[in-house]
Tab-separated table of C-alpha atoms in Angstrom:
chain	number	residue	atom	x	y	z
A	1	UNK	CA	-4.433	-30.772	-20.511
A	2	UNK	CA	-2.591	-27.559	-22.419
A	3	UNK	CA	-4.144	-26.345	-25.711
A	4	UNK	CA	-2.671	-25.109	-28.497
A	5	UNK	CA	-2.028	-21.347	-29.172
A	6	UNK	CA	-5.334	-19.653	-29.654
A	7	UNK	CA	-7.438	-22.895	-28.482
A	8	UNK	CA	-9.918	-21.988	-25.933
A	9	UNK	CA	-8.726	-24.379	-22.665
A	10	UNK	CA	-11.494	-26.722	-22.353
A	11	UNK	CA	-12.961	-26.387	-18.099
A	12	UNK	CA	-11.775	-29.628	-15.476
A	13	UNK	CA	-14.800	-32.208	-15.488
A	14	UNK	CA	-17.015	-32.213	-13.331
A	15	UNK	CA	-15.940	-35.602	-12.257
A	16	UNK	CA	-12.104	-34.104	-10.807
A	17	UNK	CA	-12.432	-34.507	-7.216
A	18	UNK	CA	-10.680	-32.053	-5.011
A	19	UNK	CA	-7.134	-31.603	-3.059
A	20	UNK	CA	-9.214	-32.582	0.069
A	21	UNK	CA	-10.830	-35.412	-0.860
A	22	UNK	CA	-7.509	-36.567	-2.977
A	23	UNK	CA	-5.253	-35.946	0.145
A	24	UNK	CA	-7.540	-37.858	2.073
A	25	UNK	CA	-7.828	-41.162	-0.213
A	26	UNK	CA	-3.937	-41.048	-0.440
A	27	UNK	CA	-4.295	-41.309	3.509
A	28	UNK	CA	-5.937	-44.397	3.382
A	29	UNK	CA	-3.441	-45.711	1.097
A	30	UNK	CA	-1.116	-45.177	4.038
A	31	UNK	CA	-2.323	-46.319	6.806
A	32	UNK	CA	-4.724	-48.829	5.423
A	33	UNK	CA	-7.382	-47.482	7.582
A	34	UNK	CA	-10.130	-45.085	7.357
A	35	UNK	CA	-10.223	-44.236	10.596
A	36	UNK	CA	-6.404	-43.431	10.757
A	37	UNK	CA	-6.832	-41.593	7.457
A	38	UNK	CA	-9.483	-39.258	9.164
A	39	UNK	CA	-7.518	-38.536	11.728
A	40	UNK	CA	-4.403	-37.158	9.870
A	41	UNK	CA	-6.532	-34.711	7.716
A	42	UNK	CA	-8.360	-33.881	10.997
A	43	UNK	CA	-11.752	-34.944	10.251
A	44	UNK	CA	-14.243	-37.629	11.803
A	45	UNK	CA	-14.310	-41.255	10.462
A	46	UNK	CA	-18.274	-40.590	9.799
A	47	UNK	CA	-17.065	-37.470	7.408
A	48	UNK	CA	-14.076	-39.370	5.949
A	49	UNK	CA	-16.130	-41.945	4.852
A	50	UNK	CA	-19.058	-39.961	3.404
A	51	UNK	CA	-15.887	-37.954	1.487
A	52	UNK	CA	-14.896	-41.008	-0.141
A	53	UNK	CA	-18.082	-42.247	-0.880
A	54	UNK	CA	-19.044	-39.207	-2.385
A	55	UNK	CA	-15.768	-39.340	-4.592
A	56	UNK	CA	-16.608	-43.156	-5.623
A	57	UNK	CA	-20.083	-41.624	-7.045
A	58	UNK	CA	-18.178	-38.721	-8.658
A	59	UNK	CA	-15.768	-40.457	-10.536
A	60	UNK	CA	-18.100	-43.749	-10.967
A	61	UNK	CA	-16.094	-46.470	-9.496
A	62	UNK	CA	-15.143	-47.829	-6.353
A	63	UNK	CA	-11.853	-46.906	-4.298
A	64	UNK	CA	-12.104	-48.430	-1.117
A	65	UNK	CA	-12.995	-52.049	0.334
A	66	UNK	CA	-14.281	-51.686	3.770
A	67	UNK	CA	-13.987	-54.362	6.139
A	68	UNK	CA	-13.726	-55.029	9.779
A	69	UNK	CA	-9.693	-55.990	9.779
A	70	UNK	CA	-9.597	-52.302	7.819
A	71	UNK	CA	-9.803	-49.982	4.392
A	72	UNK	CA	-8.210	-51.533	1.056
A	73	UNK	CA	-7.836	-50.004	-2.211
A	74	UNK	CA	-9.561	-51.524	-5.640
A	75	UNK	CA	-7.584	-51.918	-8.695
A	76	UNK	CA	-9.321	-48.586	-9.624
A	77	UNK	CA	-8.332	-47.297	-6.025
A	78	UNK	CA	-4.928	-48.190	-6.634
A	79	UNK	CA	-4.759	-46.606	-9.921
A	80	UNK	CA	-6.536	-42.744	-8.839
A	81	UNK	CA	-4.528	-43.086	-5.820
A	82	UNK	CA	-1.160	-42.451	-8.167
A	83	UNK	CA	-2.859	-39.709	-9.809
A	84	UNK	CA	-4.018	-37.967	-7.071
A	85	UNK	CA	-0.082	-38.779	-6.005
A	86	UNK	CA	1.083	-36.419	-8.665
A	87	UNK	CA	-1.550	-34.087	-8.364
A	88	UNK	CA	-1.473	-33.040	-4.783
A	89	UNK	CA	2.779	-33.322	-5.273
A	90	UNK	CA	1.752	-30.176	-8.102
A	91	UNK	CA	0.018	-28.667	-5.646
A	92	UNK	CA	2.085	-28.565	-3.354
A	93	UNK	CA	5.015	-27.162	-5.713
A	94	UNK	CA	2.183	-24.565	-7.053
A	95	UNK	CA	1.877	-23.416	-3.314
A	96	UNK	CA	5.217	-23.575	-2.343
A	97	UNK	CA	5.938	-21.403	-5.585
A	98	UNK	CA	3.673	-18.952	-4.814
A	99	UNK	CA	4.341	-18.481	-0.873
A	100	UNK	CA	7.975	-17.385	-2.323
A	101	UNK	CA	6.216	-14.827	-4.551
A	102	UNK	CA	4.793	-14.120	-1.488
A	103	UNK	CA	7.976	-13.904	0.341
A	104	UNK	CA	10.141	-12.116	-1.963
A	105	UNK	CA	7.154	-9.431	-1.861
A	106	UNK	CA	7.112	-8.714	1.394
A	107	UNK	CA	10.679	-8.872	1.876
A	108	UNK	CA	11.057	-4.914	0.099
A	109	UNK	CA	8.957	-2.389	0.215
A	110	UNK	CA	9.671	1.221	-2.214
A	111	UNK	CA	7.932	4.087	-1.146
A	112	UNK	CA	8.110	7.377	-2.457
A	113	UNK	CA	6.634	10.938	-1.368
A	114	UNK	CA	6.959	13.923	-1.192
A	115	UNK	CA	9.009	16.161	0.743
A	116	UNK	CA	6.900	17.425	3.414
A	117	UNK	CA	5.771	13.831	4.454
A	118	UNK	CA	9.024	12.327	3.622
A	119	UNK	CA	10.766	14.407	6.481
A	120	UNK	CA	7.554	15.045	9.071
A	121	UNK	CA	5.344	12.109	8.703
A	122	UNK	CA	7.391	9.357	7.287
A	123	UNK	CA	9.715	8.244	9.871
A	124	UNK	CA	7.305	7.375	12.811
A	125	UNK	CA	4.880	5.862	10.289
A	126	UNK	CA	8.128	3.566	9.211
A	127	UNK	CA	9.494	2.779	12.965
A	128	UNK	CA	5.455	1.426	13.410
A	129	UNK	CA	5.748	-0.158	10.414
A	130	UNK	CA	9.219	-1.833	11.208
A	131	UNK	CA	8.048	-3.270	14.520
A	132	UNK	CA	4.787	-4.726	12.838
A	133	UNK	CA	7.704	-6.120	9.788
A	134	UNK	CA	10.896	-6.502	10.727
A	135	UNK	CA	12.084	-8.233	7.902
A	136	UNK	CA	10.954	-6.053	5.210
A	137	UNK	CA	13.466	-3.685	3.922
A	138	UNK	CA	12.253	-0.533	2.979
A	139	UNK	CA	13.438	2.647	0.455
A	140	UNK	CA	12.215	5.433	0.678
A	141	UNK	CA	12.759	8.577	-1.997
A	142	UNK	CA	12.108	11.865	-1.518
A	143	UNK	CA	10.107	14.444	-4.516
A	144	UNK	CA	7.742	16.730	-4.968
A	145	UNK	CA	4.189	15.368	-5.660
A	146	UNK	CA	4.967	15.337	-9.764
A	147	UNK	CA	8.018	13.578	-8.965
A	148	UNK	CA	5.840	10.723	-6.878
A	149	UNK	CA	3.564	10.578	-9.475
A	150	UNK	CA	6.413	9.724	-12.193
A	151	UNK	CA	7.932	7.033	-10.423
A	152	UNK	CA	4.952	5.473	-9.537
A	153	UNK	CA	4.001	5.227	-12.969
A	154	UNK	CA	7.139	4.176	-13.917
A	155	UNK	CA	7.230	1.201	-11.910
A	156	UNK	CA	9.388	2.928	-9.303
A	157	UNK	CA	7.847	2.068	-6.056
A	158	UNK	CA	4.872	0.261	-4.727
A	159	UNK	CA	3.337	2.852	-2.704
A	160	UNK	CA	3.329	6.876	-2.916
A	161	UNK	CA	2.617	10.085	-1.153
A	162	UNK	CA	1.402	13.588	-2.564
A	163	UNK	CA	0.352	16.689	-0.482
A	164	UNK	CA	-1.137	18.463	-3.789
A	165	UNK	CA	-5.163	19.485	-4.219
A	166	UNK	CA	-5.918	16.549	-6.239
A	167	UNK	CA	-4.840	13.051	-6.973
A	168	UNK	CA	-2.495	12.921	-10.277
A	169	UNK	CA	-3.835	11.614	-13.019
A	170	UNK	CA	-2.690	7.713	-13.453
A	171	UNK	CA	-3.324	7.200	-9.814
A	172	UNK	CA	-5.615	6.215	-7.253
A	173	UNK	CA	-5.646	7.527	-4.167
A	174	UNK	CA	-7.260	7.915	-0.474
A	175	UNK	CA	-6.971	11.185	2.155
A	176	UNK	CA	-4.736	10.003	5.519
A	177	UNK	CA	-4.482	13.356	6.998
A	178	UNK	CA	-4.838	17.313	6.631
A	179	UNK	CA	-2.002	19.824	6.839
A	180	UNK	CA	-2.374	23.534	6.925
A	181	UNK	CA	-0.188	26.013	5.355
A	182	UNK	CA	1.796	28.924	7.056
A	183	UNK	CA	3.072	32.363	5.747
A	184	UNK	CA	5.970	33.119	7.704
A	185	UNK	CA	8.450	35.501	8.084
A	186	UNK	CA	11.590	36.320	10.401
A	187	UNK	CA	11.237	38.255	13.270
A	188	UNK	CA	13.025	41.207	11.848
A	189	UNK	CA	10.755	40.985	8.954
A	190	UNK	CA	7.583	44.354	8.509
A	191	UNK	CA	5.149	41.564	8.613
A	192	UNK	CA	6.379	39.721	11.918
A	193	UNK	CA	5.459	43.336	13.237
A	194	UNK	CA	1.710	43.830	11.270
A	195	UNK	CA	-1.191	44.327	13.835
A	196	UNK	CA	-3.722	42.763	11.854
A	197	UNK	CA	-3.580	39.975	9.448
A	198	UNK	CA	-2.157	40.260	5.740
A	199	UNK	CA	-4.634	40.943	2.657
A	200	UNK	CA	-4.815	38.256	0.203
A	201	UNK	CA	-3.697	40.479	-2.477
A	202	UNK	CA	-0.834	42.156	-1.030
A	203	UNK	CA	0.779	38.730	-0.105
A	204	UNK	CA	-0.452	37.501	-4.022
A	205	UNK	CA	1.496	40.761	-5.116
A	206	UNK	CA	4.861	40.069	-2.604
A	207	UNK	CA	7.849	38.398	-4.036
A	208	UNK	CA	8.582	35.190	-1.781
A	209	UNK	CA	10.450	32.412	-1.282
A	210	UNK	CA	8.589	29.713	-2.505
A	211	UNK	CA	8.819	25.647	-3.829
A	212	UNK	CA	9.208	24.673	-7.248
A	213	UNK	CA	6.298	24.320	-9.629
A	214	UNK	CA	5.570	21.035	-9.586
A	215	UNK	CA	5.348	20.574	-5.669
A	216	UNK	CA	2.569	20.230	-3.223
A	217	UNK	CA	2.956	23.600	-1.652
A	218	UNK	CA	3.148	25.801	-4.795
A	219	UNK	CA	-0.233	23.520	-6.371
A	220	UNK	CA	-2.098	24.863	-3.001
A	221	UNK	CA	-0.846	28.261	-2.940
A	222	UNK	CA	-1.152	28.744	-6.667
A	223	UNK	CA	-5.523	27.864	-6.083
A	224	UNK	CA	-5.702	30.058	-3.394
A	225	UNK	CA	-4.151	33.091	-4.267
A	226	UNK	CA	-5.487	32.452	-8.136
A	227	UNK	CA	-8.101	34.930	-7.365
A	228	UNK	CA	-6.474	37.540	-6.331
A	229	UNK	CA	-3.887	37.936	-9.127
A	230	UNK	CA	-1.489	35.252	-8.880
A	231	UNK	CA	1.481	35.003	-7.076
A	232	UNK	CA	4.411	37.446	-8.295
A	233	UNK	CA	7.295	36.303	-9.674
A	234	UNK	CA	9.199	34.301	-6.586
A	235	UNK	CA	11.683	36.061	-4.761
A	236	UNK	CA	13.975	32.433	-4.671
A	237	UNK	CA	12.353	29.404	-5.895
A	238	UNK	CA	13.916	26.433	-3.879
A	239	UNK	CA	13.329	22.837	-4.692
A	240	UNK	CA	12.934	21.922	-1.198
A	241	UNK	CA	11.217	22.621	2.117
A	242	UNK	CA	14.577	22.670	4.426
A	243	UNK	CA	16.000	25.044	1.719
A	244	UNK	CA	13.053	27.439	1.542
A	245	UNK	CA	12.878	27.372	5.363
A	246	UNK	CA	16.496	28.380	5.869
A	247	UNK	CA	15.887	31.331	3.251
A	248	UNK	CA	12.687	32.750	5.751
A	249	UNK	CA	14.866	31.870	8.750
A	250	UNK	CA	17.618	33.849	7.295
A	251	UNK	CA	15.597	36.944	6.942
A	252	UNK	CA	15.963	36.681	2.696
A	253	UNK	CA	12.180	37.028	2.657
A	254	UNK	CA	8.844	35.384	3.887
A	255	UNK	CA	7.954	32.445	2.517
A	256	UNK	CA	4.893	30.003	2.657
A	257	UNK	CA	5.508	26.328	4.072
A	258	UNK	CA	3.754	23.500	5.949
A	259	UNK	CA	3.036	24.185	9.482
A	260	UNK	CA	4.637	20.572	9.886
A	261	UNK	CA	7.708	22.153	8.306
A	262	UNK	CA	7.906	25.294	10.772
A	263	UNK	CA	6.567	24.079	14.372
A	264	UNK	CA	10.010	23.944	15.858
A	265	UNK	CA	11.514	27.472	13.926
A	266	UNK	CA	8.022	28.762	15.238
A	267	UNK	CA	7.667	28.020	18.528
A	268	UNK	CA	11.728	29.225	19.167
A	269	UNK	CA	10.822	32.448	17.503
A	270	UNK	CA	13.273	32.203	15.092
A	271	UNK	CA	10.363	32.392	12.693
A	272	UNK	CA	6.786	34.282	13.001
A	273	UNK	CA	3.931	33.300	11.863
A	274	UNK	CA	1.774	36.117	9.668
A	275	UNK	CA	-2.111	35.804	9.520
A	276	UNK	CA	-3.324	36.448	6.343
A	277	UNK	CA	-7.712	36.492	6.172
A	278	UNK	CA	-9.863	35.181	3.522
A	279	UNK	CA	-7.330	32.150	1.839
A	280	UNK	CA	-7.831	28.683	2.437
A	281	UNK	CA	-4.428	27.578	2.842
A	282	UNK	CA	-5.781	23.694	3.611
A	283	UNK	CA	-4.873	20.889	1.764
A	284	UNK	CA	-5.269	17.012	2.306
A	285	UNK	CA	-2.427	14.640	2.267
A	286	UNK	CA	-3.054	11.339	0.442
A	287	UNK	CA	-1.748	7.751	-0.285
A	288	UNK	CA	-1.675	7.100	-3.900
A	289	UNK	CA	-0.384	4.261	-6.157
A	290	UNK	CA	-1.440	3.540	-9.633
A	291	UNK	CA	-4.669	3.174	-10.787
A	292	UNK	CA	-6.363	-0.550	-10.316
A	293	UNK	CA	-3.380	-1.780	-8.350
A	294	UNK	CA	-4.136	-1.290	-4.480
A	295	UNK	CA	-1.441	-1.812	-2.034
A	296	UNK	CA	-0.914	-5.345	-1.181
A	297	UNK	CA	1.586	-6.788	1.646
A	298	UNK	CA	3.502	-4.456	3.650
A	299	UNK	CA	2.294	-1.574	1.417
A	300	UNK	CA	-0.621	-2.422	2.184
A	301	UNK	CA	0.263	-2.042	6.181
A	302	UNK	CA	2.382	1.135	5.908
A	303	UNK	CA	-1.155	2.297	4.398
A	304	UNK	CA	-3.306	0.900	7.059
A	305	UNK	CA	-0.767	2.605	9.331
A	306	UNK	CA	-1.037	6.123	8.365
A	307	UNK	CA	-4.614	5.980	8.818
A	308	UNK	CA	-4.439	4.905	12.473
A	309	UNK	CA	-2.228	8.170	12.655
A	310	UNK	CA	-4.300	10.543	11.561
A	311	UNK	CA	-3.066	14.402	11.470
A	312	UNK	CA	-5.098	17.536	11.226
């Protein structure tokens, strides 16, 4: 029964049986048999009959004649029988309805994150997930880690990545790998030469190309350099990884990036990578989404997926 606006909706009785024992009664009214009854829900005639017995005490009347030509509804049978008609027919609608919710779920999946993942990490984690869904289309964007955090919030996507030293605020989040970060330099650079491994505060006090505030790379490198006097004012500032790495490659300057982001431009020597002793240059990589909303559906499985992957 519906209430009114701001009545309190009064609890089902005690005396509503359930689905089960409503399907099977509107078995017997089929087939006029207990036994065949059972046998279409899948359950003994011993259980069946116990079930309805148990529903005649319940509701406080008798449904069923027994005899040995077979089952026959009472009046009252007769008459629950058309209600529990309609009421398994709503259930059946309700559960219909809500394995297209279901469906239309699973059937997209946004994910944003930011760049370093986007480009190193994302596309095998996708090709797993693909085989595991094929039918679920998925977007992906591309940001730095304030970026994620934005359109997550905003309703954006369902499921994010961030590569910064803490989880925004907003979000929840859990650690699916560890990436390291690299100063590098070209080979014609002084420091591709050095013998020995850069001081924190001469790299803190050289100009280089470097991300955007706002990114991953720049939170990390920003904490570790923090005591030693900052970084100096960037030599470029780039807005993403590819750009930043071309810069270094091009011999504009050095420049700090993932080691994700340099394997290939450091093992063809077309960039070198420069020691530097006493800076944690370590940060986690996380999954994040907003806070008391955990991934469900294929979210959910990309997630699971990157942690069977696990870098670093």
């Amino acid at each position: 029964m519906s209430s009114e606006p701001g009545e309190t909706p009064h609890p089902l009785s005690h005396r509503v049986p359930d689905l089960g024992a409503l399907e099977l009664l509107l078995a017997v009214a089929r087939h006029g048999s207990l036994g065949a009854a059972a046998r279409e829900v899948g359950i003994t005639q011993p259980a069946a009959s116990s079930r309805i017995r148990s529903m005649e005490r319940q509701l406080g009347v008798a449904l069923v004649d027994r005899s040995p030509r077979g089952s026959r509804l009472t009046d009252a049978g007769a008459l629950v029988t058309d209600w529990a008609r309609r009421i398994v027919e709503a259930a059946e609608a309700f559960d219909a309805g809500a394995q297209a919710l279901r469906t239309r779920r699973d059937s997209r999946l946004r994910v944003v994150a930011s760049m370093t993942i986007a480009e190193y990490l994302m596309p095998g984690w996708l090709i797993a997930l693909r085989a595991e869904r094929p039918g679920t289309a998925v977007s992906l964007q591309a940001g730095n880690s304030a970026a994620v955090a934005a359109r997550l919030l905003a309703g954006e996507a369902d499921l994010g990545f961030v590569e910064g030293l803490a989880v925004p605020d907003g979000l929840d989040g859990a650690v699916i790998a560890h990436d390291r970060l690299a100063v590098v330099a070209a080979p014609g650079h002084p420091w591709a030469r050095r013998r020995g491994p850069l001081d924190p505060a001469e790299l803190a006090a050289t100009p280089l190309v470097l991300r955007e505030r706002g990114s991953g790379t720049r939170q990390v490198l920003d904490a570790a350099l923090a005591a030693h006097g900052g970084l100096a004012e960037p030599l470029l500032e780039l807005a993403s990884t590819t750009a930043v790495k071309a810069a270094a490659v091009s011999g504009a300057g050095p420049a700090v990036l993932s080691e994700l982001a340099v394997a290939e431009e450091l093992s063809s020597r077309r960039l070198v990578a420069v020691p530097v002793h006493d800076v944690l240059l370590r940060r986690d990589l996380r999954a994040v989404w907003p806070t008391g909303h955990r991934p469900t559906g294929p979210a959910r499985d990309l997630l699971s997926l990157t942690r069977a992957r696990p870098r670093g």
